[in-house]
Amino acid sequence: MGAREYGLLKSLEAPKKLSELKLSEIDEVLKQHYNPKPPVMLERFKFYQRNQRSDETISTYFAELKKMAESCDFDTFRSQALRDRLVCGLLDKNIQKRLLSEDSLTIDKAIKLALSMEAASQNA
């Protein structure tokens, strides 16, 4: 570790002495400093703003939503949030209307139905 990083680490952990810290603690302090966890509210904002792009299939869009949801801390609400964002963000309004008309729509049912409708419209 260079002098600059050592000084930074001392500042981050003051008034503790660095010799009292375990290597794992030092590693964690530096990780938090250089790669801070983004605020959950910001991650959720980005998630809820995400719509399907014109160059993107539904499966690609859904994969992106699942990736984004990882940092949103949805816990047990994750599948509902994914379902809602998938339906609300679809470009194809016919597929969207069909999904909105379903009672008790789960994420599994929504993605299965959306993908089959997308395939049917591409093959027609």
PDB file of C-alpha atoms in Angstrom:
ATOM      1  CA  MET A   1       0.000   0.000   0.000  1.00  0.00           C
ATOM      2  CA  GLY A   2       1.343   3.399  -0.931  1.00  0.00           C
ATOM      3  CA  ALA A   3       1.738   6.371   1.371  1.00  0.00           C
ATOM      4  CA  ARG A   4      -1.354   8.074  -0.049  1.00  0.00           C
ATOM      5  CA  GLU A   5      -3.613   5.043   0.564  1.00  0.00           C
ATOM      6  CA  TYR A   6      -2.092   4.515   4.013  1.00  0.00           C
ATOM      7  CA  GLY A   7      -2.887   8.127   4.944  1.00  0.00           C
ATOM      8  CA  LEU A   8      -6.422   7.748   3.627  1.00  0.00           C
ATOM      9  CA  LEU A   9      -6.922   4.562   5.626  1.00  0.00           C
ATOM     10  CA  LYS A  10      -5.642   6.271   8.782  1.00  0.00           C
ATOM     11  CA  SER A  11      -8.103   9.100   8.227  1.00  0.00           C
ATOM     12  CA  LEU A  12     -10.994   6.730   7.603  1.00  0.00           C
ATOM     13  CA  GLU A  13     -10.323   4.737  10.766  1.00  0.00           C
ATOM     14  CA  ALA A  14      -9.237   7.523  13.120  1.00  0.00           C
ATOM     15  CA  PRO A  15      -8.972   7.409  16.129  1.00  0.00           C
ATOM     16  CA  LYS A  16      -8.313   3.651  15.865  1.00  0.00           C
ATOM     17  CA  LYS A  17      -4.759   2.510  15.295  1.00  0.00           C
ATOM     18  CA  LEU A  18      -4.295   0.575  12.078  1.00  0.00           C
ATOM     19  CA  SER A  19      -2.141  -1.980  13.870  1.00  0.00           C
ATOM     20  CA  GLU A  20      -5.206  -2.959  15.919  1.00  0.00           C
ATOM     21  CA  LEU A  21      -7.300  -3.770  12.839  1.00  0.00           C
ATOM     22  CA  LYS A  22      -7.587  -7.148  11.172  1.00  0.00           C
ATOM     23  CA  LEU A  23      -6.834  -7.382   7.471  1.00  0.00           C
ATOM     24  CA  SER A  24     -10.489  -8.206   6.760  1.00  0.00           C
ATOM     25  CA  GLU A  25     -11.562  -4.987   8.545  1.00  0.00           C
ATOM     26  CA  ILE A  26      -9.099  -2.918   6.531  1.00  0.00           C
ATOM     27  CA  ASP A  27     -10.337  -4.561   3.351  1.00  0.00           C
ATOM     28  CA  GLU A  28     -13.957  -3.750   4.221  1.00  0.00           C
ATOM     29  CA  VAL A  29     -13.183  -0.100   5.044  1.00  0.00           C
ATOM     30  CA  LEU A  30     -11.421   0.381   1.711  1.00  0.00           C
ATOM     31  CA  LYS A  31     -14.189  -1.394  -0.217  1.00  0.00           C
ATOM     32  CA  GLN A  32     -16.821   0.856   1.358  1.00  0.00           C
ATOM     33  CA  HIS A  33     -14.750   3.925   0.553  1.00  0.00           C
ATOM     34  CA  TYR A  34     -13.957   3.101  -3.080  1.00  0.00           C
ATOM     35  CA  ASN A  35     -17.221   1.298  -3.920  1.00  0.00           C
ATOM     36  CA  PRO A  36     -19.939   2.777  -1.732  1.00  0.00           C
ATOM     37  CA  LYS A  37     -23.321   1.071  -1.860  1.00  0.00           C
ATOM     38  CA  PRO A  38     -25.739   3.333  -3.740  1.00  0.00           C
ATOM     39  CA  PRO A  39     -28.817   4.503  -1.825  1.00  0.00           C
ATOM     40  CA  VAL A  40     -31.741   2.088  -2.130  1.00  0.00           C
ATOM     41  CA  MET A  41     -34.100   4.923  -3.037  1.00  0.00           C
ATOM     42  CA  LEU A  42     -31.897   5.853  -6.017  1.00  0.00           C
ATOM     43  CA  GLU A  43     -31.765   2.235  -7.189  1.00  0.00           C
ATOM     44  CA  ARG A  44     -35.534   1.916  -6.904  1.00  0.00           C
ATOM     45  CA  PHE A  45     -35.999   5.182  -8.797  1.00  0.00           C
ATOM     46  CA  LYS A  46     -33.923   3.815 -11.682  1.00  0.00           C
ATOM     47  CA  PHE A  47     -35.828   0.517 -11.541  1.00  0.00           C
ATOM     48  CA  TYR A  48     -39.241   2.209 -11.703  1.00  0.00           C
ATOM     49  CA  GLN A  49     -38.129   4.470 -14.560  1.00  0.00           C
ATOM     50  CA  ARG A  50     -36.897   1.546 -16.683  1.00  0.00           C
ATOM     51  CA  ASN A  51     -39.056   0.839 -19.733  1.00  0.00           C
ATOM     52  CA  GLN A  52     -38.534  -1.585 -22.579  1.00  0.00           C
ATOM     53  CA  ARG A  53     -36.465  -0.046 -25.373  1.00  0.00           C
ATOM     54  CA  SER A  54     -37.426  -0.404 -29.023  1.00  0.00           C
ATOM     55  CA  ASP A  55     -34.330  -2.516 -29.773  1.00  0.00           C
ATOM     56  CA  GLU A  56     -34.973  -4.897 -26.884  1.00  0.00           C
ATOM     57  CA  THR A  57     -36.949  -8.125 -26.645  1.00  0.00           C
ATOM     58  CA  ILE A  58     -39.170  -8.822 -23.663  1.00  0.00           C
ATOM     59  CA  SER A  59     -36.757 -11.458 -22.362  1.00  0.00           C
ATOM     60  CA  THR A  60     -33.842  -8.989 -22.525  1.00  0.00           C
ATOM     61  CA  TYR A  61     -35.950  -6.315 -20.837  1.00  0.00           C
ATOM     62  CA  PHE A  62     -36.968  -8.738 -18.090  1.00  0.00           C
ATOM     63  CA  ALA A  63     -33.357  -9.840 -17.556  1.00  0.00           C
ATOM     64  CA  GLU A  64     -32.361  -6.190 -17.079  1.00  0.00           C
ATOM     65  CA  LEU A  65     -35.184  -5.651 -14.610  1.00  0.00           C
ATOM     66  CA  LYS A  66     -34.090  -8.681 -12.570  1.00  0.00           C
ATOM     67  CA  LYS A  67     -30.523  -7.379 -12.506  1.00  0.00           C
ATOM     68  CA  MET A  68     -31.681  -3.936 -11.382  1.00  0.00           C
ATOM     69  CA  ALA A  69     -33.940  -5.415  -8.686  1.00  0.00           C
ATOM     70  CA  GLU A  70     -30.930  -6.982  -6.951  1.00  0.00           C
ATOM     71  CA  SER A  71     -29.851  -3.599  -5.591  1.00  0.00           C
ATOM     72  CA  CYS A  72     -33.375  -2.414  -4.707  1.00  0.00           C
ATOM     73  CA  ASP A  73     -33.740  -4.363  -1.455  1.00  0.00           C
ATOM     74  CA  PHE A  74     -37.297  -5.455  -2.284  1.00  0.00           C
ATOM     75  CA  ASP A  75     -37.169  -8.604  -0.111  1.00  0.00           C
ATOM     76  CA  THR A  76     -40.564 -10.341  -0.273  1.00  0.00           C
ATOM     77  CA  PHE A  77     -41.979  -7.648  -2.603  1.00  0.00           C
ATOM     78  CA  ARG A  78     -39.448  -8.500  -5.355  1.00  0.00           C
ATOM     79  CA  SER A  79     -41.706 -10.657  -7.550  1.00  0.00           C
ATOM     80  CA  GLN A  80     -44.560  -8.143  -7.362  1.00  0.00           C
ATOM     81  CA  ALA A  81     -42.237  -5.246  -8.195  1.00  0.00           C
ATOM     82  CA  LEU A  82     -40.829  -7.158 -11.172  1.00  0.00           C
ATOM     83  CA  ARG A  83     -44.319  -8.045 -12.391  1.00  0.00           C
ATOM     84  CA  ASP A  84     -45.547  -4.460 -12.066  1.00  0.00           C
ATOM     85  CA  ARG A  85     -42.522  -2.943 -13.790  1.00  0.00           C
ATOM     86  CA  LEU A  86     -42.617  -5.526 -16.565  1.00  0.00           C
ATOM     87  CA  VAL A  87     -46.271  -4.828 -17.336  1.00  0.00           C
ATOM     88  CA  CYS A  88     -46.008  -1.045 -17.003  1.00  0.00           C
ATOM     89  CA  GLY A  89     -42.824  -0.778 -19.063  1.00  0.00           C
ATOM     90  CA  LEU A  90     -43.788  -2.874 -22.086  1.00  0.00           C
ATOM     91  CA  LEU A  91     -43.690  -1.208 -25.483  1.00  0.00           C
ATOM     92  CA  ASP A  92     -46.328  -3.416 -27.072  1.00  0.00           C
ATOM     93  CA  LYS A  93     -49.623  -2.006 -25.846  1.00  0.00           C
ATOM     94  CA  ASN A  94     -51.582  -5.103 -26.971  1.00  0.00           C
ATOM     95  CA  ILE A  95     -49.469  -7.342 -24.746  1.00  0.00           C
ATOM     96  CA  GLN A  96     -49.740  -4.794 -21.958  1.00  0.00           C
ATOM     97  CA  LYS A  97     -53.542  -4.675 -22.224  1.00  0.00           C
ATOM     98  CA  ARG A  98     -53.726  -8.467 -22.183  1.00  0.00           C
ATOM     99  CA  LEU A  99     -51.604  -8.663 -19.035  1.00  0.00           C
ATOM    100  CA  LEU A 100     -53.628  -5.927 -17.354  1.00  0.00           C
ATOM    101  CA  SER A 101     -56.817  -7.899 -17.970  1.00  0.00           C
ATOM    102  CA  GLU A 102     -55.514 -10.968 -16.088  1.00  0.00           C
ATOM    103  CA  ASP A 103     -56.755 -11.674 -12.568  1.00  0.00           C
ATOM    104  CA  SER A 104     -54.173 -12.898 -10.057  1.00  0.00           C
ATOM    105  CA  LEU A 105     -51.275 -12.219 -12.417  1.00  0.00           C
ATOM    106  CA  THR A 106     -47.980 -13.595 -11.117  1.00  0.00           C
ATOM    107  CA  ILE A 107     -44.583 -12.735 -12.517  1.00  0.00           C
ATOM    108  CA  ASP A 108     -44.230 -16.256 -13.931  1.00  0.00           C
ATOM    109  CA  LYS A 109     -47.584 -16.051 -15.679  1.00  0.00           C
ATOM    110  CA  ALA A 110     -46.864 -12.524 -16.918  1.00  0.00           C
ATOM    111  CA  ILE A 111     -43.503 -13.373 -18.451  1.00  0.00           C
ATOM    112  CA  LYS A 112     -44.793 -16.609 -19.993  1.00  0.00           C
ATOM    113  CA  LEU A 113     -47.791 -14.875 -21.555  1.00  0.00           C
ATOM    114  CA  ALA A 114     -45.785 -11.850 -22.715  1.00  0.00           C
ATOM    115  CA  LEU A 115     -43.117 -14.014 -24.342  1.00  0.00           C
ATOM    116  CA  SER A 116     -45.677 -16.191 -26.126  1.00  0.00           C
ATOM    117  CA  MET A 117     -47.550 -13.150 -27.416  1.00  0.00           C
ATOM    118  CA  GLU A 118     -44.300 -11.549 -28.583  1.00  0.00           C
ATOM    119  CA  ALA A 119     -43.312 -14.747 -30.418  1.00  0.00           C
ATOM    120  CA  ALA A 120     -46.751 -15.009 -32.019  1.00  0.00           C
ATOM    121  CA  SER A 121     -46.643 -11.425 -33.289  1.00  0.00           C
ATOM    122  CA  GLN A 122     -43.129 -11.885 -34.694  1.00  0.00           C
ATOM    123  CA  ASN A 123     -44.102 -15.108 -36.496  1.00  0.00           C
ATOM    124  CA  ALA A 124     -47.445 -13.863 -37.831  1.00  0.00           C
TER     125      ALA A 124
END
